[in-house]
CSV table of C-alpha atoms and ligand atoms in Angstrom, one decimal:
chain,number,residue,atom,x,y,z
A,1,MET,CA,102.7,89.3,135.1
A,2,SER,CA,105.4,91.8,134.3
A,3,ASN,CA,107.6,91.1,131.4
A,4,ILE,CA,109.5,93.3,129.7
A,5,VAL,CA,111.4,93.3,126.0
A,6,LEU,CA,113.6,95.4,125.6
A,7,ILE,CA,115.3,95.6,122.1
A,8,GLY,CA,117.1,98.2,120.0
A,9,ALA,CA,114.2,100.1,118.0
A,10,GLN,CA,117.8,101.6,115.6
A,11,TRP,CA,120.6,100.0,114.0
A,12,GLY,CA,121.9,98.5,117.1
A,13,ASP,CA,124.2,99.8,120.0
A,14,GLU,CA,121.3,102.1,120.8
A,15,GLY,CA,122.5,101.5,124.9
A,16,LYS,CA,120.0,98.1,125.4
A,17,GLY,CA,123.0,96.1,127.7
A,18,ARG,CA,123.1,99.0,129.7
A,19,ILE,CA,119.4,99.8,130.3
A,20,THR,CA,119.8,96.3,130.6
A,21,ASP,CA,121.8,95.6,133.5
A,22,PHE,CA,119.8,99.0,134.7
A,23,LEU,CA,116.7,97.3,135.2
A,24,SER,CA,118.0,93.8,135.8
A,25,SER,CA,117.8,94.4,139.5
A,26,LYS,CA,114.0,93.9,139.9
A,27,VAL,CA,113.6,91.2,137.8
A,28,ASN,CA,114.5,87.5,138.1
A,29,MET,CA,115.3,86.1,134.7
A,30,VAL,CA,117.4,88.0,132.3
A,31,VAL,CA,116.7,86.8,128.6
A,32,ARG,CA,118.7,86.4,125.6
A,33,PHE,CA,116.8,85.2,122.3
A,34,GLN,CA,118.6,86.3,119.1
A,35,GLY,CA,121.9,86.9,117.0
A,36,GLY,CA,125.5,85.9,119.1
A,37,ASP,CA,128.6,87.3,119.5
A,38,ASN,CA,128.9,89.7,116.6
A,39,ALA,CA,126.4,91.6,119.4
A,40,GLY,CA,128.5,94.8,121.8
A,41,HIS,CA,126.8,95.3,124.6
A,42,THR,CA,128.8,97.2,127.3
A,43,VAL,CA,127.7,98.3,130.7
A,44,ILE,CA,129.8,100.6,133.2
A,45,PHE,CA,129.4,99.9,137.2
A,46,LYS,CA,131.7,101.7,139.6
A,47,GLY,CA,133.8,102.7,136.7
A,48,LEU,CA,134.7,99.2,136.0
A,49,GLU,CA,133.3,98.1,132.2
A,50,PHE,CA,132.2,95.3,130.9
A,51,LYS,CA,132.0,94.1,127.2
A,52,LEU,CA,129.4,91.2,126.9
A,53,HIS,CA,128.6,89.0,123.7
A,54,LEU,CA,127.0,86.3,124.7
A,55,ILE,CA,125.9,86.7,128.2
A,56,PRO,CA,122.5,88.2,128.9
A,57,SER,CA,123.5,92.0,130.7
A,58,GLY,CA,121.6,91.2,134.1
A,59,ILE,CA,124.9,89.2,135.0
A,60,LEU,CA,126.2,91.7,137.1
A,61,TYR,CA,123.7,90.4,140.1
A,62,PRO,CA,123.8,87.9,141.8
A,63,ASP,CA,120.4,86.9,141.8
A,64,VAL,CA,119.6,87.3,138.7
A,65,ILE,CA,119.3,83.9,136.4
A,66,CYS,CA,120.9,84.6,132.8
A,67,VAL,CA,119.5,82.4,129.7
A,68,ILE,CA,121.1,82.0,126.6
A,69,GLY,CA,117.6,81.2,125.1
A,70,ASN,CA,117.8,78.6,121.7
A,71,GLY,CA,117.4,81.9,119.3
A,72,VAL,CA,121.0,82.7,119.8
A,73,VAL,CA,123.8,81.4,118.0
A,74,ILE,CA,127.3,80.8,120.2
A,75,ASN,CA,130.6,80.6,119.4
A,76,PRO,CA,132.0,78.6,122.6
A,77,GLN,CA,134.9,79.8,121.9
A,78,THR,CA,133.8,83.9,122.4
A,79,LEU,CA,131.7,82.4,125.1
A,80,ILE,CA,134.1,80.9,127.2
A,81,SER,CA,136.1,83.9,127.5
A,82,GLU,CA,133.3,85.8,128.4
A,83,ILE,CA,132.8,83.4,130.5
A,84,GLU,CA,136.4,83.7,132.4
A,85,ASN,CA,136.6,87.1,132.6
A,86,LEU,CA,133.8,87.8,134.2
A,87,GLU,CA,134.6,85.3,136.6
A,88,LYS,CA,138.9,87.3,136.9
A,89,LYS,CA,136.5,90.4,137.9
A,90,ALA,CA,134.8,88.9,140.9
A,91,VAL,CA,131.9,88.3,138.5
A,92,SER,CA,129.6,84.4,139.2
A,93,THR,CA,128.8,83.3,136.1
A,94,GLU,CA,126.4,80.5,138.5
A,95,ASN,CA,123.4,81.3,137.4
A,96,LEU,CA,124.4,81.5,133.6
A,97,LYS,CA,122.0,79.0,131.9
A,98,ILE,CA,122.6,78.1,127.8
A,99,SER,CA,120.1,76.3,126.1
A,100,SER,CA,120.7,73.1,124.5
A,101,ASN,CA,118.9,73.9,121.4
A,102,CYS,CA,121.2,76.7,120.8
A,103,HIS,CA,123.3,76.1,117.3
A,104,VAL,CA,127.2,76.3,117.3
A,105,ILE,CA,129.2,78.9,115.6
A,106,MET,CA,131.8,76.5,113.5
A,107,PRO,CA,135.2,77.3,112.1
A,108,TYR,CA,134.2,77.3,108.6
A,109,HIS,CA,131.1,79.5,109.6
A,110,ILE,CA,133.8,82.7,110.7
A,111,ALA,CA,135.3,81.8,107.5
A,112,LEU,CA,133.0,81.6,104.9
A,113,ASP,CA,131.3,85.0,106.3
A,114,GLY,CA,134.9,86.7,106.2
A,115,ALA,CA,135.1,84.9,102.2
A,116,SER,CA,131.8,86.2,100.9
A,117,GLU,CA,132.3,89.6,102.3
A,118,ASN,CA,135.7,89.7,100.7
A,119,LYS,CA,133.7,88.0,96.7
A,120,LEU,CA,131.8,90.8,97.6
A,121,GLY,CA,134.0,93.8,97.5
A,122,SER,CA,132.2,96.6,97.4
A,123,SER,CA,128.8,95.6,98.0
A,124,LYS,CA,130.1,93.9,101.1
A,125,ILE,CA,127.6,93.8,103.9
A,126,GLY,CA,130.6,94.9,106.3
A,127,THR,CA,129.0,92.0,108.5
A,128,THR,CA,131.5,91.5,112.2
A,129,LYS,CA,132.7,88.3,110.3
A,130,LYS,CA,131.7,86.2,113.1
A,131,GLY,CA,130.3,83.7,110.6
A,132,ILE,CA,126.3,85.0,111.7
A,133,GLY,CA,125.0,85.0,108.1
A,134,PRO,CA,126.6,80.6,107.4
A,135,VAL,CA,125.5,80.0,110.7
A,136,TYR,CA,121.6,80.4,111.1
A,137,ALA,CA,121.8,79.6,107.3
A,138,ASP,CA,122.6,76.6,108.3
A,139,LYS,CA,120.0,76.4,111.1
A,140,ALA,CA,117.4,77.0,108.7
A,141,SER,CA,118.8,74.2,105.7
A,142,ARG,CA,119.5,71.9,108.8
A,143,THR,CA,122.8,71.2,108.9
A,144,GLY,CA,123.3,72.9,111.8
A,145,ILE,CA,125.0,72.0,115.1
A,146,ARG,CA,123.6,72.6,118.1
A,147,ILE,CA,124.8,72.7,121.9
A,148,CYS,CA,123.0,69.6,122.5
A,149,ASP,CA,125.4,67.9,119.5
A,150,LEU,CA,128.6,69.0,121.4
A,151,LEU,CA,127.8,67.1,124.1
A,152,ASN,CA,127.3,63.7,122.3
A,153,PRO,CA,130.6,63.3,120.6
A,154,ASP,CA,129.6,60.2,118.5
A,155,LEU,CA,126.4,62.5,116.4
A,156,PHE,CA,129.3,65.1,117.1
A,157,LYS,CA,131.4,63.6,114.8
A,158,GLN,CA,129.8,62.7,112.1
A,159,LYS,CA,127.5,65.0,111.3
A,160,LEU,CA,131.0,67.0,112.1
A,161,ASP,CA,132.5,64.6,108.7
A,162,ASP,CA,129.5,65.5,106.8
A,163,ILE,CA,129.0,68.8,106.8
A,164,LEU,CA,132.7,69.6,106.6
A,165,GLU,CA,132.7,67.5,103.1
A,166,ILE,CA,130.4,70.0,101.6
A,167,LYS,CA,131.6,73.3,103.5
A,168,ASN,CA,135.4,72.4,102.4
A,169,ALA,CA,134.5,71.9,98.8
A,170,ILE,CA,133.2,75.8,98.9
A,171,LEU,CA,135.6,76.9,100.4
A,172,ASN,CA,138.3,75.6,98.2
A,173,LYS,CA,136.2,76.1,94.6
A,174,VAL,CA,134.4,78.8,95.2
A,175,TYR,CA,136.2,80.6,97.6
A,176,ASP,CA,139.7,79.4,96.9
A,177,ALA,CA,140.0,79.8,100.7
A,178,GLU,CA,141.8,77.3,102.9
A,179,THR,CA,140.1,74.4,103.9
A,180,PHE,CA,139.4,73.0,107.7
A,181,ASN,CA,140.9,69.6,109.1
A,182,ALA,CA,137.5,67.2,111.0
A,183,ASP,CA,139.8,65.9,113.6
A,184,LYS,CA,141.0,69.5,114.6
A,185,ILE,CA,138.3,70.6,114.8
A,186,PHE,CA,136.0,68.0,116.7
A,187,GLU,CA,138.7,67.7,119.8
A,188,GLU,CA,138.7,71.9,119.9
A,189,TYR,CA,134.7,71.9,120.5
A,190,THR,CA,134.7,68.5,122.0
A,191,GLY,CA,137.0,70.1,124.5
A,192,TYR,CA,134.7,73.7,124.6
A,193,ALA,CA,131.6,70.9,124.9
A,194,GLN,CA,133.0,70.0,128.4
A,195,ALA,CA,133.9,73.1,129.7
A,196,ILE,CA,130.4,74.9,128.6
A,197,LYS,CA,128.7,71.5,130.2
A,198,LYS,CA,127.0,73.0,133.3
A,199,TYR,CA,125.5,75.4,132.4
A,200,VAL,CA,123.5,73.7,129.7
A,201,VAL,CA,119.6,73.0,130.3
A,202,GLU,CA,116.5,73.4,128.7
A,203,SER,CA,116.0,76.7,128.7
A,204,THR,CA,112.0,76.4,126.8
A,205,PHE,CA,111.0,74.9,130.4
A,206,LEU,CA,112.9,76.8,132.7
A,207,ILE,CA,111.7,80.1,131.1
A,208,ASN,CA,108.2,78.8,130.9
A,209,SER,CA,107.9,77.6,134.8
A,210,ALA,CA,109.5,80.7,135.9
A,211,LEU,CA,106.4,82.8,133.9
A,212,ASP,CA,104.1,80.3,136.1
A,213,ASP,CA,105.5,80.9,139.0
A,214,ASN,CA,104.7,84.5,137.9
A,215,LYS,CA,108.7,85.7,138.2
A,216,ASN,CA,109.5,89.2,136.3
A,217,ILE,CA,111.6,88.6,133.4
A,218,LEU,CA,113.0,91.1,130.9
A,219,PHE,CA,114.5,89.5,127.3
A,220,GLU,CA,117.3,90.8,126.3
A,221,GLY,CA,117.6,92.0,121.9
A,222,ALA,CA,120.8,92.4,120.4
A,223,GLN,CA,121.3,94.2,117.2
A,224,GLY,CA,118.5,96.9,116.0
A,225,THR,CA,114.6,96.3,114.6
A,226,LEU,CA,116.2,98.3,111.1
A,227,LEU,CA,118.6,95.2,111.3
A,228,ASP,CA,116.1,92.0,111.5
A,229,ILE,CA,116.3,89.5,108.9
A,230,ASP,CA,112.5,90.2,108.1
A,231,HIS,CA,112.2,93.6,109.0
A,232,GLY,CA,114.8,95.8,108.0
A,233,THR,CA,116.8,97.5,105.4
A,234,TYR,CA,117.6,93.8,103.8
A,235,PRO,CA,120.0,92.7,103.3
A,236,PHE,CA,122.2,95.2,105.0
A,237,VAL,CA,120.7,93.1,107.6
A,238,THR,CA,122.1,91.1,110.6
A,239,SER,CA,120.4,87.4,110.0
A,240,SER,CA,118.0,86.9,113.1
A,241,SER,CA,114.7,88.3,114.1
A,242,THR,CA,115.8,91.4,116.1
A,243,ILE,CA,112.6,92.0,116.4
A,244,ALA,CA,110.2,91.6,120.0
A,245,GLY,CA,108.3,89.1,118.2
A,246,GLY,CA,111.6,87.2,117.5
A,247,VAL,CA,111.6,86.6,121.7
A,248,PHE,CA,108.8,83.5,120.7
A,249,THR,CA,110.8,82.3,118.8
A,250,GLY,CA,114.4,82.8,120.6
A,251,ALA,CA,112.8,82.0,123.7
A,252,GLY,CA,110.0,79.7,122.8
A,253,ILE,CA,107.2,81.3,124.9
A,254,GLY,CA,103.6,82.4,123.8
A,255,PRO,CA,102.7,86.0,122.9
A,256,GLY,CA,100.1,86.1,125.9
A,257,ARG,CA,103.2,86.2,128.0
A,258,ILE,CA,104.4,90.0,127.0
A,259,ASN,CA,102.9,92.8,128.7
A,260,GLU,CA,105.5,95.4,127.9
A,261,VAL,CA,107.7,96.3,125.3
A,262,ILE,CA,110.2,98.8,125.5
A,263,GLY,CA,111.8,100.4,122.4
A,264,ILE,CA,116.3,101.7,123.4
A,265,THR,CA,116.9,104.5,120.8
A,266,LYS,CA,120.0,106.4,121.2
A,267,SER,CA,119.7,110.4,121.3
A,268,TYR,CA,120.7,110.4,117.8
A,269,CYS,CA,121.8,108.1,115.8
A,270,THR,CA,124.1,105.2,114.7
A,271,ARG,CA,125.0,102.4,112.0
A,272,VAL,CA,127.6,100.3,111.8
A,273,GLY,CA,128.5,98.1,108.3
A,274,SER,CA,127.1,99.4,105.2
A,275,GLY,CA,123.4,100.5,103.6
A,276,VAL,CA,121.5,103.5,103.5
A,277,PHE,CA,121.5,105.4,105.7
A,278,PRO,CA,119.0,108.6,105.5
A,279,THR,CA,119.4,110.7,108.7
A,280,GLU,CA,123.6,110.0,108.2
A,281,ILE,CA,125.6,113.5,109.1
A,282,LYS,CA,128.4,113.3,106.8
A,283,ASP,CA,130.0,116.8,107.3
A,284,GLU,CA,132.4,118.2,110.9
A,285,THR,CA,129.6,117.5,113.6
A,286,GLY,CA,129.2,113.9,112.3
A,287,ASN,CA,132.5,113.5,113.3
A,288,MET,CA,132.0,115.7,116.6
A,289,ILE,CA,128.7,113.5,117.9
A,290,ARG,CA,130.9,110.1,117.0
A,291,GLU,CA,134.1,111.1,119.1
A,292,LYS,CA,132.1,113.2,122.0
A,293,GLY,CA,129.4,109.7,122.0
A,294,ASN,CA,132.8,107.3,121.7
A,295,GLU,CA,131.0,105.8,118.6
A,296,TYR,CA,133.3,102.7,117.6
A,297,GLY,CA,131.8,99.8,117.9
A,298,THR,CA,131.9,97.6,120.9
A,299,THR,CA,132.8,94.4,119.1
A,300,THR,CA,134.7,95.1,115.8
A,301,GLY,CA,136.1,98.9,117.1
A,302,ARG,CA,134.6,100.0,113.4
A,303,ALA,CA,134.3,103.6,113.7
A,304,ARG,CA,129.8,103.9,113.6
A,305,ARG,CA,127.8,106.5,111.3
A,306,CYS,CA,125.8,109.0,112.8
A,307,GLY,CA,123.4,110.8,112.2
A,308,TRP,CA,119.8,112.3,113.1
A,309,PHE,CA,117.5,111.4,115.3
A,310,ASP,CA,114.4,110.1,113.1
A,311,CYS,CA,110.6,109.9,113.9
A,312,VAL,CA,110.3,107.8,110.6
A,313,ILE,CA,112.8,105.4,111.8
A,314,ILE,CA,110.8,105.6,115.0
A,315,ARG,CA,108.2,105.0,114.0
A,316,TYR,CA,108.3,102.0,112.3
A,317,SER,CA,110.0,100.6,115.3
A,318,ALA,CA,107.2,101.6,117.0
A,319,MET,CA,104.7,99.7,114.8
A,320,VAL,CA,106.7,96.1,114.3
A,321,ASN,CA,107.6,95.8,118.2
A,322,ASN,CA,103.9,97.5,119.6
A,323,LEU,CA,106.5,99.4,121.6
A,324,SER,CA,105.1,100.9,125.0
A,325,SER,CA,107.3,102.9,125.3
A,326,LEU,CA,110.9,104.2,124.4
A,327,ALA,CA,114.2,105.0,126.8
A,328,LEU,CA,116.8,107.3,125.4
A,329,THR,CA,119.9,107.0,126.0
A,330,LYS,CA,123.0,109.4,125.2
A,331,LEU,CA,121.6,112.5,125.4
A,332,ASP,CA,124.9,113.9,127.4
A,333,VAL,CA,126.5,113.6,123.9
A,334,LEU,CA,124.2,116.0,122.2
A,335,SER,CA,124.7,119.2,124.5
A,336,GLY,CA,126.9,122.1,123.0
A,337,ILE,CA,125.4,121.3,120.2
A,338,GLU,CA,124.1,125.1,118.7
A,339,LYS,CA,121.0,123.5,116.2
A,340,ILE,CA,119.8,119.9,116.7
A,341,LYS,CA,117.9,118.5,113.8
A,342,ILE,CA,115.4,116.1,114.7
A,343,CYS,CA,113.8,113.9,110.9
A,344,SER,CA,110.5,113.6,111.2
A,345,SER,CA,109.2,112.6,107.5
A,346,TYR,CA,111.0,112.0,103.9
A,347,LYS,CA,110.5,113.8,101.2
A,348,ILE,CA,110.1,111.8,98.2
A,349,ASP,CA,109.1,112.1,94.2
A,350,GLY,CA,108.0,115.2,95.5
A,351,SER,CA,105.7,113.6,98.3
A,352,ILE,CA,106.0,113.6,101.9
A,353,TYR,CA,106.0,110.8,103.8
A,354,GLU,CA,105.4,110.2,107.4
A,355,ASN,CA,105.7,105.9,107.8
A,356,VAL,CA,107.7,104.5,104.7
A,357,THR,CA,108.3,101.1,104.8
A,358,PRO,CA,112.3,100.4,104.8
A,359,ASN,CA,113.1,99.0,101.6
A,360,CYS,CA,116.8,100.4,100.4
A,361,LEU,CA,115.7,101.7,97.2
A,362,ILE,CA,112.9,103.6,98.7
A,363,LEU,CA,115.4,104.8,101.6
A,364,GLU,CA,118.1,105.4,99.3
A,365,LYS,CA,116.5,108.7,97.4
A,366,SER,CA,114.8,109.6,101.3
A,367,GLN,CA,115.9,113.6,101.7
A,368,PRO,CA,114.6,113.7,105.8
A,369,GLN,CA,112.3,116.8,106.4
A,370,TYR,CA,114.1,118.4,109.4
A,371,ILE,CA,112.8,120.4,112.1
A,372,GLU,CA,115.8,122.3,113.8
A,373,VAL,CA,115.6,122.9,117.9
A,374,ASN,CA,117.9,124.6,119.8
A,375,GLY,CA,120.1,123.2,121.8
A,376,TRP,CA,121.7,123.3,125.1
A,377,ASP,CA,125.0,124.1,126.7
A,378,GLU,CA,124.5,123.2,130.4
A,379,ASP,CA,126.4,119.4,131.5
A,380,ILE,CA,123.6,116.9,132.7
A,381,THR,CA,125.5,113.7,133.6
A,382,ASN,CA,124.1,114.6,136.8
A,383,ILE,CA,120.3,115.4,136.7
A,384,LYS,CA,118.1,112.7,137.8
A,385,GLU,CA,114.8,114.3,137.4
A,386,PHE,CA,113.2,115.2,133.9
A,387,GLU,CA,111.7,119.1,135.1
A,388,LYS,CA,116.1,119.5,136.1
A,389,LEU,CA,116.8,119.0,132.9
A,390,PRO,CA,117.8,122.2,131.2
A,391,TYR,CA,114.9,124.0,129.1
A,392,ASN,CA,115.5,122.9,124.9
A,393,ALA,CA,116.4,119.8,126.5
A,394,LYS,CA,112.9,119.1,127.9
A,395,LYS,CA,111.9,120.7,125.2
A,396,TYR,CA,113.9,118.3,122.0
A,397,ILE,CA,112.5,115.0,124.2
A,398,ASN,CA,109.0,116.1,124.3
A,399,LEU,CA,109.2,116.7,120.8
A,400,ILE,CA,110.7,113.3,119.4
A,401,GLU,CA,107.1,111.8,122.0
A,402,GLU,CA,105.3,114.8,119.4
A,403,LEU,CA,106.7,113.2,116.4
A,404,THR,CA,106.3,109.3,117.2
A,405,ARG,CA,104.0,109.7,119.3
A,406,ILE,CA,105.7,106.8,122.3
A,407,PRO,CA,106.2,108.5,125.6
A,408,VAL,CA,110.3,108.6,126.9
A,409,SER,CA,110.0,106.0,129.9
A,410,LEU,CA,113.5,106.3,130.3
A,411,ILE,CA,116.6,109.3,129.5
A,412,SER,CA,120.1,107.7,129.6
A,413,VAL,CA,122.4,111.1,130.8
A,414,GLY,CA,126.1,109.2,131.0
A,415,PRO,CA,127.0,105.0,130.6
A,416,ASP,CA,127.1,104.6,134.3
A,417,ARG,CA,124.6,102.2,135.6
A,418,ASN,CA,122.4,105.2,137.9
A,419,GLN,CA,123.1,107.8,135.4
A,420,ILE,CA,119.2,108.2,134.3
A,421,ILE,CA,116.6,109.7,134.4
A,422,ILE,CA,113.3,107.1,135.4
A,423,ARG,CA,109.4,109.1,134.6
A,424,ASP,CA,108.0,106.1,135.6
A,425,LYS,CA,104.2,107.4,135.0
A,426,TYR,CA,105.3,106.0,131.4
A,427,LEU,CA,106.6,102.5,132.8
A,428,LYS,CA,103.6,99.9,132.7
A,429,LYS,CA,105.3,97.8,135.5
A,430,LYS,CA,105.9,100.3,138.6
A,431,PHE,CA,109.5,99.2,138.8
A,432,PHE,CA,110.0,102.3,141.2
B,501,GDP,P1,123.9,98.2,123.2
B,501,GDP,O1,124.8,96.8,121.7
B,501,GDP,O2,122.3,98.3,122.7
B,501,GDP,O3,124.7,97.7,124.0
B,501,GDP,O4,125.2,99.4,122.9
B,501,GDP,P2,126.7,99.7,122.8
B,501,GDP,O5,126.9,99.0,124.3
B,501,GDP,O6,127.3,98.6,122.0
B,501,GDP,O7,127.0,100.9,122.5
B,501,GDP,C1,126.0,102.0,123.6
B,501,GDP,C2,127.7,103.3,124.4
B,501,GDP,O8,126.9,104.0,124.5
B,501,GDP,C3,128.5,101.8,125.2
B,501,GDP,O9,129.6,102.3,125.2
B,501,GDP,C4,127.5,102.9,126.9
B,501,GDP,O10,128.7,102.8,127.3
B,501,GDP,C5,127.3,104.2,126.2
B,501,GDP,N1,125.7,105.0,126.6
B,501,GDP,C6,125.4,104.8,126.8
B,501,GDP,N2,124.4,105.1,127.8
B,501,GDP,C7,124.8,106.0,128.0
B,501,GDP,C8,124.5,107.7,127.7
B,501,GDP,O11,124.2,107.6,128.3
B,501,GDP,N3,125.7,108.3,127.7
B,501,GDP,C9,127.1,108.1,127.3
B,501,GDP,N4,128.1,109.5,127.0
B,501,GDP,N5,127.3,106.6,127.2
B,501,GDP,C10,126.3,105.7,127.1
B,502,IMO,P1,124.1,95.3,119.1
B,502,IMO,O1,123.6,93.5,120.2
B,502,IMO,C1,125.5,96.8,115.9
B,502,IMO,C2,125.3,94.9,111.6
B,502,IMO,C3,126.8,94.8,111.2
B,502,IMO,C4,125.9,94.7,109.7
B,502,IMO,C5,124.8,93.5,110.0
B,502,IMO,C6,125.4,92.5,109.8
B,502,IMO,O2,126.0,95.5,119.8
B,502,IMO,O3,123.6,96.1,119.6
B,502,IMO,P2,126.6,90.2,111.3
B,502,IMO,O4,127.8,89.9,111.9
B,502,IMO,O5,125.5,90.5,112.1
B,502,IMO,O6,126.0,89.4,110.0
B,502,IMO,O7,126.5,91.9,110.5
B,502,IMO,O8,124.8,93.5,110.9
B,502,IMO,N1,125.9,94.7,113.1
B,502,IMO,C7,125.5,95.7,114.2
B,502,IMO,N2,125.5,97.0,113.9
B,502,IMO,N3,125.3,96.6,116.8
B,502,IMO,C8,125.4,95.2,117.0
B,502,IMO,O9,124.8,94.6,117.6
B,502,IMO,C9,125.3,94.3,115.6
B,502,IMO,N4,125.1,93.2,114.9
B,502,IMO,C10,125.5,93.5,113.8
B,502,IMO,O10,127.9,96.1,111.7
B,502,IMO,O11,126.2,95.3,108.9
B,503,MG,MG1,126.5,97.2,121.3
């Protein structure tokens, strides 16, 4: 059995898409299990760039089955345009499967997300305004509309009429915002249903029977551990379970099925949206990293906040996800920085802590304690072996391993599929 979960170990955008793409050649199935089109996963292969929001990043391999599991929330319009864009680039979506239990993002979810953010003003979450919070709220309130409902016009119409009455009242009376017409939505969404019908399956059976047949499955996380609804920097989080545990509910498999969890982390750290970020760099170095690393959101284009690598955060991620190893991305972005900082612990009210719960009030008063190391100048973007990295780059990685107590199994040195260093001895599944 070789089933792997890949999750973001920071606040998202760690490079999950590119690592999923890289490992996908070695598996039979790739499954997304949470989030929606708030995610933006970039894959670069042979100079072509693919920005995936809903479709698993294994899609570039024609033999890999790509499943959008039940825990994902779907904006059908985004999904259809993503399918069309892939087909335009001659990427087949023949093997795409969508769970009939996925909840559907409706226009009122998007409107409510925007209206709520506007009302919050300076305390806003900084959401992607894709309707993620409102759709997961409806799922929990049992008033959501699922893909299987879209495929049943009578049921869909009835559910839509019932829920829209309430949503329109809220939009109008609470937010003084525009309301929606049920017939128009019905027509538009039954059209979407027809377009995606051929992809819809009972994904829980599909995934479990692949597991029973000893197929290798890769579960691709979206967002990151610190954006988890339960374990992140609440309320500045997304609305799903982004941690490895999310796989069990979001794909419908039992805990014994997983034998490896890889945490993806940048060689530094970024965050987009509001919320506490202890190692944020607010000077010129932060701007330099942003420009060099092209740190602008894949989904919203917003500038990402940049900071130093934070071992307190990674130790926490290692704990809640039971990480077996780390995949360290964007090491090339640090080339040319004279002195690199790494946060080993926090000072809070005069005491030093190596482990801290990511409660905003605690993190806000945390002073990161840094170790400063010498950087390197060499271009590392073509290096394929760890030993060939500059001495100081190896020292930096060794220090990360020592401070987080997690081995680094993969190191990416550029955005292209092949710009990666593999340290096979730290992977449980011997892929290479
Ligand atoms: P995800 O959401 O975790 O999949 O990450 P994103 O795709 O949103 O953001 C990561 C960005 O970094 C993308 O633009 C990738 O093409 C890029 N990237 C990934 N790995 C590397 C790397 O090793 N070096 C450089 N320079 N860019 C990388
Ligand atoms: P990927 O999968 C980075 C952030 C938003 C905001 C918070 C809540 O590409 O790593 P939401 O729209 O989910 O209600 O916004 O979460 N956020 C992400 N940040 N990468 C993502 O996805 C994100 N998805 C949501 O910026 O702070
Ligand atoms: Mg992203």
